mmCIF file with all atom_site columns, C-alpha atoms in Angstrom:
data_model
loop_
_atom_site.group_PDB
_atom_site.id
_atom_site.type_symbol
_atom_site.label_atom_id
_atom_site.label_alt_id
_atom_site.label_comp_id
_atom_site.label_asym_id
_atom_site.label_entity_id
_atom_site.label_seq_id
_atom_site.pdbx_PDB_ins_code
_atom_site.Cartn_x
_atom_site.Cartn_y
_atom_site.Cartn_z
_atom_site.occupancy
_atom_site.B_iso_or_equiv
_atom_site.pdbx_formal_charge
_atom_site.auth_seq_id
_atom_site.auth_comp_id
_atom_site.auth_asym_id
_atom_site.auth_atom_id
_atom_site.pdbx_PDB_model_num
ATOM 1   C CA . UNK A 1 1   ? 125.185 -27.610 71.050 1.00 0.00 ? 1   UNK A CA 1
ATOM 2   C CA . UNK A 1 2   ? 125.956 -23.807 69.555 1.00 0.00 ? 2   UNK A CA 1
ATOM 3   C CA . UNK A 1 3   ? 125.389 -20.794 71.012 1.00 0.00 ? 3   UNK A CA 1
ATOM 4   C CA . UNK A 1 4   ? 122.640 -19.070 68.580 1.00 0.00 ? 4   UNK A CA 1
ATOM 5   C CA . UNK A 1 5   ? 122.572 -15.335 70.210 1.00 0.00 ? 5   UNK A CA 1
ATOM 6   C CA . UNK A 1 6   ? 123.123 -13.796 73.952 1.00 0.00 ? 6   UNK A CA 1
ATOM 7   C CA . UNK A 1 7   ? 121.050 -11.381 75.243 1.00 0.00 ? 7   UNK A CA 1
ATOM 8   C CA . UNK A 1 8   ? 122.017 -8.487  78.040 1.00 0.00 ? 8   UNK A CA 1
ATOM 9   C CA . UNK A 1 9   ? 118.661 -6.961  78.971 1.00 0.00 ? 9   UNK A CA 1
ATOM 10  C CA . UNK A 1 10  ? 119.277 -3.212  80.137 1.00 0.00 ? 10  UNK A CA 1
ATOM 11  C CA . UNK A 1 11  ? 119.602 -3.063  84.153 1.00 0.00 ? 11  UNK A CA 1
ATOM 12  C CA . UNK A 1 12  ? 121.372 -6.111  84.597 1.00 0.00 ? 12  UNK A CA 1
ATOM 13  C CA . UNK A 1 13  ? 123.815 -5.287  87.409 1.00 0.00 ? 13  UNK A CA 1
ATOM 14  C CA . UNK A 1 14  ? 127.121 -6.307  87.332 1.00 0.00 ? 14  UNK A CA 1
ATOM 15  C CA . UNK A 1 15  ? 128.204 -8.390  90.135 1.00 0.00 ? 15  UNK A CA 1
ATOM 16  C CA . UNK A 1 16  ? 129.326 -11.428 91.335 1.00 0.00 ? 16  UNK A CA 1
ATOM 17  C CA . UNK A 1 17  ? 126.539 -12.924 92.530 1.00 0.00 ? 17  UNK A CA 1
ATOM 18  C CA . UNK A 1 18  ? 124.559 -15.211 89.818 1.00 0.00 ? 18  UNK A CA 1
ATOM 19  C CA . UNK A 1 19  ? 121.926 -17.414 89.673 1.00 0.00 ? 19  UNK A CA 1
ATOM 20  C CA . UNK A 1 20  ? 122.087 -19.650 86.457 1.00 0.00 ? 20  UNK A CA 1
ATOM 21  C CA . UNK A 1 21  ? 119.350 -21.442 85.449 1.00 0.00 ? 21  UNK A CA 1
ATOM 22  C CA . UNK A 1 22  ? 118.651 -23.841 82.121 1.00 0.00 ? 22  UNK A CA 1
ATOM 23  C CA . UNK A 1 23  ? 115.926 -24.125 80.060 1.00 0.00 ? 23  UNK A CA 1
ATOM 24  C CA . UNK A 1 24  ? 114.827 -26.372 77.304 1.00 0.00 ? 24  UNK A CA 1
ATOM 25  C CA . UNK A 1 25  ? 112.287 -25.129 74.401 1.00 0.00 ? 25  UNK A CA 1
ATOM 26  C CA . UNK A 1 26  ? 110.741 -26.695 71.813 1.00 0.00 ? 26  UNK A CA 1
ATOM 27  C CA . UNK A 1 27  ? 110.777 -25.912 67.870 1.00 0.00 ? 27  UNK A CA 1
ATOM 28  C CA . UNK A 1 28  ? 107.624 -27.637 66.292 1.00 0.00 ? 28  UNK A CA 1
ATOM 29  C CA . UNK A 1 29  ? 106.658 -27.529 62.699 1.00 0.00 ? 29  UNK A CA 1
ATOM 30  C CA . UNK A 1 30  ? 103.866 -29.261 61.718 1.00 0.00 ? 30  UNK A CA 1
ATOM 31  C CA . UNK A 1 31  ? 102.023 -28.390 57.769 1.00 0.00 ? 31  UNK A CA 1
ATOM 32  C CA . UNK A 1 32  ? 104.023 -25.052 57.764 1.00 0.00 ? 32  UNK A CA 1
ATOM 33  C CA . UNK A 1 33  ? 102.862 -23.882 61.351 1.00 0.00 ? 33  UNK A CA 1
ATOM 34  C CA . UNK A 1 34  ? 104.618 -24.031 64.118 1.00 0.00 ? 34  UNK A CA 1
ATOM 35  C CA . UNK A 1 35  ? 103.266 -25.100 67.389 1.00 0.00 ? 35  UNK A CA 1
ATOM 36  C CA . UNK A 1 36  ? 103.627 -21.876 69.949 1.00 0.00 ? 36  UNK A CA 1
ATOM 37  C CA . UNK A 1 37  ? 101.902 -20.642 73.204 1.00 0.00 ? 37  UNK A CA 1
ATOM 38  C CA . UNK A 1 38  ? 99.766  -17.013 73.351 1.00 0.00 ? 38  UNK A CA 1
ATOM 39  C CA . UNK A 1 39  ? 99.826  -15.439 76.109 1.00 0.00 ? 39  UNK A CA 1
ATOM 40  C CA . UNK A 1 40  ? 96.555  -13.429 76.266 1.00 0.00 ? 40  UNK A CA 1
ATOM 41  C CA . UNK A 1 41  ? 98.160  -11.386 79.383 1.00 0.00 ? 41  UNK A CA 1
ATOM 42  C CA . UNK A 1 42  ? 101.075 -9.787  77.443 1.00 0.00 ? 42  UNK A CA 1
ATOM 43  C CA . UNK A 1 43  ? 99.033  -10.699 73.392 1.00 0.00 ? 43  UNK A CA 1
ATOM 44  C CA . UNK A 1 44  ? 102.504 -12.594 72.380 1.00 0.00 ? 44  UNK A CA 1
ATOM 45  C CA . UNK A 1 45  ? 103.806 -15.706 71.041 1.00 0.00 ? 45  UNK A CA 1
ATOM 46  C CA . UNK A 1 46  ? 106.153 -18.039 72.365 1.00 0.00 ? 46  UNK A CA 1
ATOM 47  C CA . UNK A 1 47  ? 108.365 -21.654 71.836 1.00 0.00 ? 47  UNK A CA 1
ATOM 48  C CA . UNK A 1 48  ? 106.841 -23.987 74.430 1.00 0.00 ? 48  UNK A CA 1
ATOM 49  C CA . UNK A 1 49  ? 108.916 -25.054 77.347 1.00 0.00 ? 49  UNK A CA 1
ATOM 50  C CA . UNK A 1 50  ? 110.721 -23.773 80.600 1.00 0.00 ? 50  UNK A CA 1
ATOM 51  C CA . UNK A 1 51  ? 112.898 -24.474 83.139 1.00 0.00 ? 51  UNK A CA 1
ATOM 52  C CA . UNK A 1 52  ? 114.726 -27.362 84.295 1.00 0.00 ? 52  UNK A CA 1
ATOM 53  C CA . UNK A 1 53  ? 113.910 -28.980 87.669 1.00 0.00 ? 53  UNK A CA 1
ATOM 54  C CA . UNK A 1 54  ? 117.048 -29.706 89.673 1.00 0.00 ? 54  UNK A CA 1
ATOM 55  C CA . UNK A 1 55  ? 119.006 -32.799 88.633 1.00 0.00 ? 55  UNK A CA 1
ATOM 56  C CA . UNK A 1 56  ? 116.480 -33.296 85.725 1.00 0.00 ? 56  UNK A CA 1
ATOM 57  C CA . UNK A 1 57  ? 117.138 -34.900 82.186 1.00 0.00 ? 57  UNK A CA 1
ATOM 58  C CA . UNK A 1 58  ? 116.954 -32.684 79.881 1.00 0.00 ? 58  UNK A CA 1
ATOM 59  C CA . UNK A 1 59  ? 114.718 -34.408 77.258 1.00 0.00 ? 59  UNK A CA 1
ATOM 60  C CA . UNK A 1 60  ? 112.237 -35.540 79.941 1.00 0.00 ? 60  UNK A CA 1
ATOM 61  C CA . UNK A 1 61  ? 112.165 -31.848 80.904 1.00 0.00 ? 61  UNK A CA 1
ATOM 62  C CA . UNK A 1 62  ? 111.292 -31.147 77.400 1.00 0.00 ? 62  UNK A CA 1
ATOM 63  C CA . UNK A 1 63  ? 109.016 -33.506 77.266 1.00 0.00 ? 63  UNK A CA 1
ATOM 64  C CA . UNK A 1 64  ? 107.078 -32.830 80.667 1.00 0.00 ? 64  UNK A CA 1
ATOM 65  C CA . UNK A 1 65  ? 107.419 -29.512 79.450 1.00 0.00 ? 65  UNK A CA 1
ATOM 66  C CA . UNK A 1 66  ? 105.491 -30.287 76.170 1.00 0.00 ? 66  UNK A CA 1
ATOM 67  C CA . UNK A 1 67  ? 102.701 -32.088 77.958 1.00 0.00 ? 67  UNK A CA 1
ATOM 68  C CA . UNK A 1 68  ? 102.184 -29.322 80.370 1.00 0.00 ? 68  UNK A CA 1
ATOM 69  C CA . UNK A 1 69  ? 101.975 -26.884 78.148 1.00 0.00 ? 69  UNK A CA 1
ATOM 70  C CA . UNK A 1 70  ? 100.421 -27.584 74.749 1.00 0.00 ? 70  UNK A CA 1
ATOM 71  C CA . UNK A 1 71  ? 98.834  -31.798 75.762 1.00 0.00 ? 71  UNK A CA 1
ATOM 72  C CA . UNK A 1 72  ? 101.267 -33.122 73.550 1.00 0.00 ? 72  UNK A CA 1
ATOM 73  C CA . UNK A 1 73  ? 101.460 -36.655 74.140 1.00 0.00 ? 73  UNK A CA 1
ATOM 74  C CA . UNK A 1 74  ? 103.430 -38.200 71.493 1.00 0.00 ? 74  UNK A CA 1
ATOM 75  C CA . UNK A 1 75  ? 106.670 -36.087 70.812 1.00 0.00 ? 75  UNK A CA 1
ATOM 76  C CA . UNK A 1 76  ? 109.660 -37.136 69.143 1.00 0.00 ? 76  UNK A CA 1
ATOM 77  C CA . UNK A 1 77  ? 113.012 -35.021 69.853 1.00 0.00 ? 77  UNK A CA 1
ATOM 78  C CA . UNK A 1 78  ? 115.058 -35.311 66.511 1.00 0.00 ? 78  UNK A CA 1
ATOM 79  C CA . UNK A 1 79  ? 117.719 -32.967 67.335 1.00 0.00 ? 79  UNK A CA 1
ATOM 80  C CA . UNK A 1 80  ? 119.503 -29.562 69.084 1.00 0.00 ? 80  UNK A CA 1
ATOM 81  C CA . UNK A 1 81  ? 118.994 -26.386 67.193 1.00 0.00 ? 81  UNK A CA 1
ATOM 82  C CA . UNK A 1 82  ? 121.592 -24.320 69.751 1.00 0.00 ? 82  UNK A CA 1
ATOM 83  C CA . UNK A 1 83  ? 121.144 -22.420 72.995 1.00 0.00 ? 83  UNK A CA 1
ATOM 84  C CA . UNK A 1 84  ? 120.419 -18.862 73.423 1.00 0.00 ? 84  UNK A CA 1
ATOM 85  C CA . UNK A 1 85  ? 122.026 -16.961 76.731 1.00 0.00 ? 85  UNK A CA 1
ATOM 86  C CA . UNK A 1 86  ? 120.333 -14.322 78.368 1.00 0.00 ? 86  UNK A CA 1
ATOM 87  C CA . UNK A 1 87  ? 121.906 -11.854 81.088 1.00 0.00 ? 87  UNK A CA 1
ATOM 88  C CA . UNK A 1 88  ? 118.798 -10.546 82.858 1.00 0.00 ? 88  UNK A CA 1
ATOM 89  C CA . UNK A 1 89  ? 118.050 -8.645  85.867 1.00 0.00 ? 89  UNK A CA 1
ATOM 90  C CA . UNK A 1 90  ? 117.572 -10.985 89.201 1.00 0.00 ? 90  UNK A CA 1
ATOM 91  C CA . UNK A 1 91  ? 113.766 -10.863 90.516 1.00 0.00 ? 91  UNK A CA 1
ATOM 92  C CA . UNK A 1 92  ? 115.634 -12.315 93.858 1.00 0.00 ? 92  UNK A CA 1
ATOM 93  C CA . UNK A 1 93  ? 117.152 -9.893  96.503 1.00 0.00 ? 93  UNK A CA 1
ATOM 94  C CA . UNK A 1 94  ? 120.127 -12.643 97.116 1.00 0.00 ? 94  UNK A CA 1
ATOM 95  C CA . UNK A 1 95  ? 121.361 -12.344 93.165 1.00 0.00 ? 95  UNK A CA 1
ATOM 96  C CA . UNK A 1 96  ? 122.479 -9.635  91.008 1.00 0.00 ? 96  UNK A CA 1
ATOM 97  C CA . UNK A 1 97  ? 122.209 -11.228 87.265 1.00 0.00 ? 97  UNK A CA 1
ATOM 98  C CA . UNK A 1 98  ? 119.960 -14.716 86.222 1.00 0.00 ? 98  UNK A CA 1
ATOM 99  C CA . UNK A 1 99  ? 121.863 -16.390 83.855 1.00 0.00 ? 99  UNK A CA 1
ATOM 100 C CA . UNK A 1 100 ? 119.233 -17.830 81.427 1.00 0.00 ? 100 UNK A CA 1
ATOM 101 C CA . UNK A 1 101 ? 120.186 -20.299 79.133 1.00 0.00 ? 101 UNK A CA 1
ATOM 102 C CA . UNK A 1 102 ? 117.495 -21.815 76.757 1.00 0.00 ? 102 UNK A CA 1
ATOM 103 C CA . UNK A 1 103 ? 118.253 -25.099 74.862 1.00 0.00 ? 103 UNK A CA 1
ATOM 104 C CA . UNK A 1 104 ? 115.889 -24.975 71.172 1.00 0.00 ? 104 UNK A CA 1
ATOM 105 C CA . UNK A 1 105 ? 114.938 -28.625 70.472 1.00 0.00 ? 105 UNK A CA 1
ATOM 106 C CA . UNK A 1 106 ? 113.624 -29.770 67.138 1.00 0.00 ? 106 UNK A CA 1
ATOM 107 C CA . UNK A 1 107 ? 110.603 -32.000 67.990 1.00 0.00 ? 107 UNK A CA 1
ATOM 108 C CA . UNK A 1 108 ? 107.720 -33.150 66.024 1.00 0.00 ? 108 UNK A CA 1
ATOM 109 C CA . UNK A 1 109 ? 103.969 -34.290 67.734 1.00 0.00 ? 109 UNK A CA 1
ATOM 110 C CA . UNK A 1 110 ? 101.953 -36.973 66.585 1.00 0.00 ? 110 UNK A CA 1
ATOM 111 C CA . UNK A 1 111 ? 97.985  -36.635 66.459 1.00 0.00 ? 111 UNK A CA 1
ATOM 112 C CA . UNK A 1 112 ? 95.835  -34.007 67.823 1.00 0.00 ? 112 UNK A CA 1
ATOM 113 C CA . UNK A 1 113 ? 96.644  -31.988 71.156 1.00 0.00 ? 113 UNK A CA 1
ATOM 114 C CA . UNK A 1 114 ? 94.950  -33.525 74.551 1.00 0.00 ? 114 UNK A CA 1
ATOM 115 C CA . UNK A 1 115 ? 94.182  -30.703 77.074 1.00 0.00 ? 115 UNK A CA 1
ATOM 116 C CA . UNK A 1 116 ? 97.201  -29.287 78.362 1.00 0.00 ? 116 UNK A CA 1
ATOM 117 C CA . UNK A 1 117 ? 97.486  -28.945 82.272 1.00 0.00 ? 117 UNK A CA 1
ATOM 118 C CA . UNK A 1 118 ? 99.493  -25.301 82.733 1.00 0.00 ? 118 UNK A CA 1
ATOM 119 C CA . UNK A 1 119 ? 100.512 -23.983 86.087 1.00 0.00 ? 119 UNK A CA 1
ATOM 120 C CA . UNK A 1 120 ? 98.678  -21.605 88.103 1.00 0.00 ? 120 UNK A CA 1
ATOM 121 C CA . UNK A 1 121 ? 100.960 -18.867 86.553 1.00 0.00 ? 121 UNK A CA 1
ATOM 122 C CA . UNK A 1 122 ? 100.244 -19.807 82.830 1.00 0.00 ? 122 UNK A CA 1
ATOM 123 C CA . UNK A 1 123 ? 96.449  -20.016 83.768 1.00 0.00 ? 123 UNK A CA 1
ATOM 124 C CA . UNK A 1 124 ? 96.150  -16.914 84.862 1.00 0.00 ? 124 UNK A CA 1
ATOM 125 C CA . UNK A 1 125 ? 98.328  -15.502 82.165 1.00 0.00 ? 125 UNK A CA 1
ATOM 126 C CA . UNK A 1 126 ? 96.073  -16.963 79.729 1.00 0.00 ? 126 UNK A CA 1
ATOM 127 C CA . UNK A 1 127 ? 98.601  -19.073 78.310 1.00 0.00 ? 127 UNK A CA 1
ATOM 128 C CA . UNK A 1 128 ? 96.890  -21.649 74.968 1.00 0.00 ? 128 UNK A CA 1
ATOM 129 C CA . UNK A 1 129 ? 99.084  -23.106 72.436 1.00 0.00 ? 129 UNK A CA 1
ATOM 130 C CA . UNK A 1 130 ? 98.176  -22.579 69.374 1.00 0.00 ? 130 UNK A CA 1
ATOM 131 C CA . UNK A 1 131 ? 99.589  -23.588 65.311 1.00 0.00 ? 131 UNK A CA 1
ATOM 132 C CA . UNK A 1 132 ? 100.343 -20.548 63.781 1.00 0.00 ? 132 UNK A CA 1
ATOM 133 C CA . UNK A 1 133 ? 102.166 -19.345 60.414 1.00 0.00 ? 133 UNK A CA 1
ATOM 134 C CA . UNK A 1 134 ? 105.541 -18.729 61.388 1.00 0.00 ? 134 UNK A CA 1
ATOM 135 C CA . UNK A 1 135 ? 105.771 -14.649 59.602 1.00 0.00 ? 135 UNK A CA 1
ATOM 136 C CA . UNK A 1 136 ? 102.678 -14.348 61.357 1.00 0.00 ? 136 UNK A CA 1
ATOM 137 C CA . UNK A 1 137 ? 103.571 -15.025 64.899 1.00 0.00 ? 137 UNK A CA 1
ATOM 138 C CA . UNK A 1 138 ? 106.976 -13.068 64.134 1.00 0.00 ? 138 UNK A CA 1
ATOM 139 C CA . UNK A 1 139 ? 105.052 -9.784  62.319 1.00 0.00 ? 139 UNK A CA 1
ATOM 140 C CA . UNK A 1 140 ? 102.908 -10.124 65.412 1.00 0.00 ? 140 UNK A CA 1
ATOM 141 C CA . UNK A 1 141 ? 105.975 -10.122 68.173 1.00 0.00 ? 141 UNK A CA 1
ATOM 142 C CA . UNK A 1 142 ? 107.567 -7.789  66.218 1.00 0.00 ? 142 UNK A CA 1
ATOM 143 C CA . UNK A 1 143 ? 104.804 -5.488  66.857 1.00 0.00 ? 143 UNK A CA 1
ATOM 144 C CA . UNK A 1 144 ? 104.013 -6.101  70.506 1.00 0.00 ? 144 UNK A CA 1
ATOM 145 C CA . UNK A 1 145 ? 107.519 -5.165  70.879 1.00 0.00 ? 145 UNK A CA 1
ATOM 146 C CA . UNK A 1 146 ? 107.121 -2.099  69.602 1.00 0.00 ? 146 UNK A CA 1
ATOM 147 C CA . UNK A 1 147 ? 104.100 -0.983  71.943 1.00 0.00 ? 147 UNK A CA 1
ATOM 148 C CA . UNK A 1 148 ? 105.668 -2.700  74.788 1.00 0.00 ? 148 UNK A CA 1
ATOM 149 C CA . UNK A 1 149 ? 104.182 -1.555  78.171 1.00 0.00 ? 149 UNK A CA 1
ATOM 150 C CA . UNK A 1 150 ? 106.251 -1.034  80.772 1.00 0.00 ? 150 UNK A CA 1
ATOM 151 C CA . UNK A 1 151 ? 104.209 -4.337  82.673 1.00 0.00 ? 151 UNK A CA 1
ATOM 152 C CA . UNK A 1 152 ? 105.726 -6.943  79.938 1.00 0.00 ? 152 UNK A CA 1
ATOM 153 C CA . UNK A 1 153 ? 108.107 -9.030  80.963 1.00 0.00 ? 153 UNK A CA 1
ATOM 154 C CA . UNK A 1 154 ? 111.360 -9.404  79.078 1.00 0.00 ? 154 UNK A CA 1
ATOM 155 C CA . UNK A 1 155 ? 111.368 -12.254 77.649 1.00 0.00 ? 155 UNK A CA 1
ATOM 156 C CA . UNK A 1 156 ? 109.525 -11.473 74.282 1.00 0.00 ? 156 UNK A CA 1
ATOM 157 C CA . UNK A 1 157 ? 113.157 -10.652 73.178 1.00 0.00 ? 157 UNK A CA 1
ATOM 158 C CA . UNK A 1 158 ? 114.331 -13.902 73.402 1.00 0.00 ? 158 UNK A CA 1
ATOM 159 C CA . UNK A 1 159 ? 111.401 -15.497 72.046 1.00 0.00 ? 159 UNK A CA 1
ATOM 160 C CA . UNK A 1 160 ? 110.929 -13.369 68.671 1.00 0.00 ? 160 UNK A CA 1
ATOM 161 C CA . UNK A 1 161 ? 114.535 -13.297 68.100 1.00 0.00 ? 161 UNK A CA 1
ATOM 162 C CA . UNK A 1 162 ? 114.512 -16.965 67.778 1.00 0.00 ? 162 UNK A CA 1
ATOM 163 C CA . UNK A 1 163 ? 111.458 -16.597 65.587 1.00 0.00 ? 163 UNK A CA 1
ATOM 164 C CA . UNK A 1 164 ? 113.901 -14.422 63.328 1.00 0.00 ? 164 UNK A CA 1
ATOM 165 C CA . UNK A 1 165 ? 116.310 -17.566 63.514 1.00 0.00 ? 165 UNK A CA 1
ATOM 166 C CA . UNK A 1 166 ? 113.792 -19.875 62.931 1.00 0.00 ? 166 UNK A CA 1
ATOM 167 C CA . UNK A 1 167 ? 112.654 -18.316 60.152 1.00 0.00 ? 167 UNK A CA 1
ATOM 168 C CA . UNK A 1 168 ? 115.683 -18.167 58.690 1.00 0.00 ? 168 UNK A CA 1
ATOM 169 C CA . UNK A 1 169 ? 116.154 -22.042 58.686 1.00 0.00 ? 169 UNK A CA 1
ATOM 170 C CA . UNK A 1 170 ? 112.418 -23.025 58.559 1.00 0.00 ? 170 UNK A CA 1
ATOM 171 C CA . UNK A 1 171 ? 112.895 -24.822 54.852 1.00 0.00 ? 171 UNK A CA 1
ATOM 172 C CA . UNK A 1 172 ? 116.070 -26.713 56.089 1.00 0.00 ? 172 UNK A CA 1
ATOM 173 C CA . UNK A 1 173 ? 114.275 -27.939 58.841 1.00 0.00 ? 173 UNK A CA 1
ATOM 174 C CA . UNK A 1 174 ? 110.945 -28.615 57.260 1.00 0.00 ? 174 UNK A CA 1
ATOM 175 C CA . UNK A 1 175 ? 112.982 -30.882 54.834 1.00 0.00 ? 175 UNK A CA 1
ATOM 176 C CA . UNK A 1 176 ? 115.293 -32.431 57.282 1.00 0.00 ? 176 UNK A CA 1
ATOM 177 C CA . UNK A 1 177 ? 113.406 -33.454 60.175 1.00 0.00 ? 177 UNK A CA 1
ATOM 178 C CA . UNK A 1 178 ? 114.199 -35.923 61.494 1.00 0.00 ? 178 UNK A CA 1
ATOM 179 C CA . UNK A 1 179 ? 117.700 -35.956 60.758 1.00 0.00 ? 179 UNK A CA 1
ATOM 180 C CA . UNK A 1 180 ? 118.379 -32.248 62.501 1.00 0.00 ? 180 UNK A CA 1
ATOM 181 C CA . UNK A 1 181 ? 120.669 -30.553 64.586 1.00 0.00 ? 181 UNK A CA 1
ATOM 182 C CA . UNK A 1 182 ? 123.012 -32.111 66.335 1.00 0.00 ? 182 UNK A CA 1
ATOM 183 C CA . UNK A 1 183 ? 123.069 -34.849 68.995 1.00 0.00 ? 183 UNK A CA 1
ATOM 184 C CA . UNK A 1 184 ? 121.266 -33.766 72.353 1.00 0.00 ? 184 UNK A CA 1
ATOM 185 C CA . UNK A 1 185 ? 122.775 -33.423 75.677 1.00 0.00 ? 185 UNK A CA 1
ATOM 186 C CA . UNK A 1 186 ? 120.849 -34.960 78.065 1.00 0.00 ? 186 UNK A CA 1
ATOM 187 C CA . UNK A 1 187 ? 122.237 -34.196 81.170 1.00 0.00 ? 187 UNK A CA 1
ATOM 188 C CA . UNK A 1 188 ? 122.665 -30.295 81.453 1.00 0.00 ? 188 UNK A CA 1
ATOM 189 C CA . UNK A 1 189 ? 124.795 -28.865 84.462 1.00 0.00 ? 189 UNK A CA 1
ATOM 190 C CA . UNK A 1 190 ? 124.197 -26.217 86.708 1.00 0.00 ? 190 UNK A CA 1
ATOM 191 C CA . UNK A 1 191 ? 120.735 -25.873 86.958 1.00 0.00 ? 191 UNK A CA 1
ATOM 192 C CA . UNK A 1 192 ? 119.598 -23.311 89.457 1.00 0.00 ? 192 UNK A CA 1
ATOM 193 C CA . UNK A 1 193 ? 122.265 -22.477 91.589 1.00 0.00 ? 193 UNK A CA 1
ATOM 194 C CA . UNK A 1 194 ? 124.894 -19.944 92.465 1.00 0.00 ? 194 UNK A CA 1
ATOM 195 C CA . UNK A 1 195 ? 127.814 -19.137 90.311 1.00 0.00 ? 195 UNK A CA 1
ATOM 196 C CA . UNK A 1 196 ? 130.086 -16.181 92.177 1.00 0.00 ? 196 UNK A CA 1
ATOM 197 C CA . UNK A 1 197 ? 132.498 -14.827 89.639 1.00 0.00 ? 197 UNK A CA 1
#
């Protein structure tokens, strides 16, 4: 898999103590709309998916992952897009950094969305998916991050710069799928623990 883009948010500490954590994310095109989630909370866009459970496969993370979030039932994983790092400032008093790596996915859904069943943090969030026009998701990032409040969470970076990439490569993929990217790892390591340096 290739490293797309790594992020260092401001007040990341450096130190020794880490917590790393892996993510998988899915890229979804479907009629020239990609499938995303809005958060009504922060009014942003963003590639469904999360984090890994300890010792889990990677592609049934995705997929769990999928169903979760947008009630996608039937989803096909064609191929690895690349991974994005992020450096970003520990919410937890025992680390200084989270390592955040996110693994992009190129999936594709079959049939109509079923009702998704989001955690009580994505409920109350107001987290939907929706299918959206790729520049119009991006445009609309774009400008959330300029009127950021201080409340927002950071990872609206990571999420419209890989709506950038995307956007780059949408026609490639659009006319590829499903012979994209490159094989998928299924087995990721390190998943949630500590790294010292």
């Amino acid at each position: 898999m290739t490293l797309l883009h790594t992020i260092v948010h401001p007040g990341v500490a450096v130190g020794t103590r880490i917590m790393e954590r892996h993510a998988v994310r899915a890229v979804i095109v479907r009629d020239g709309r990609l499938l995303l989630l809005h958060t009504r909370r922060y009014d942003d866009y963003s590639f469904p998916g999360g984090g890994l459970d300890l010792g889990e496969d990677a592609i049934d993370g995705l997929r769990r992952e999928l169903m979760e979030e947008t009630g996608a039932r039937t989803i096909t994983v064609h191929g690895c897009l690349g991974y994005l790092d992020e450096h970003r400032p520990s919410r937890d008093a025992n680390y200084d950094v989270l390592f955040m790596r996110s693994h992009f996915y190129v999936c594709s859904v079959e049939g109509e969305l079923e009702a998704a069943v989001p955690e009580d943090y994505e409920l109350a969030n107001g987290m939907v998916p929706v299918w959206i026009a790729l520049e119009q998701a991006l445009v609309h990032n774009r400008g959330v991050l300029r009127k950021r409040p201080a409340s927002m969470g950071i990872s609206i970076e990571r999420e419209t710069w890989m709506l950038q990439y995307v956007s780059s490569k949408l026609a490639e993929l659009e006319q590829t799928v499903p012979h994209v990217g490159n094989p998928c790892p299924t087995a990721l390591t390190s998943v949630s623990h500590l790294r010292r340096r």
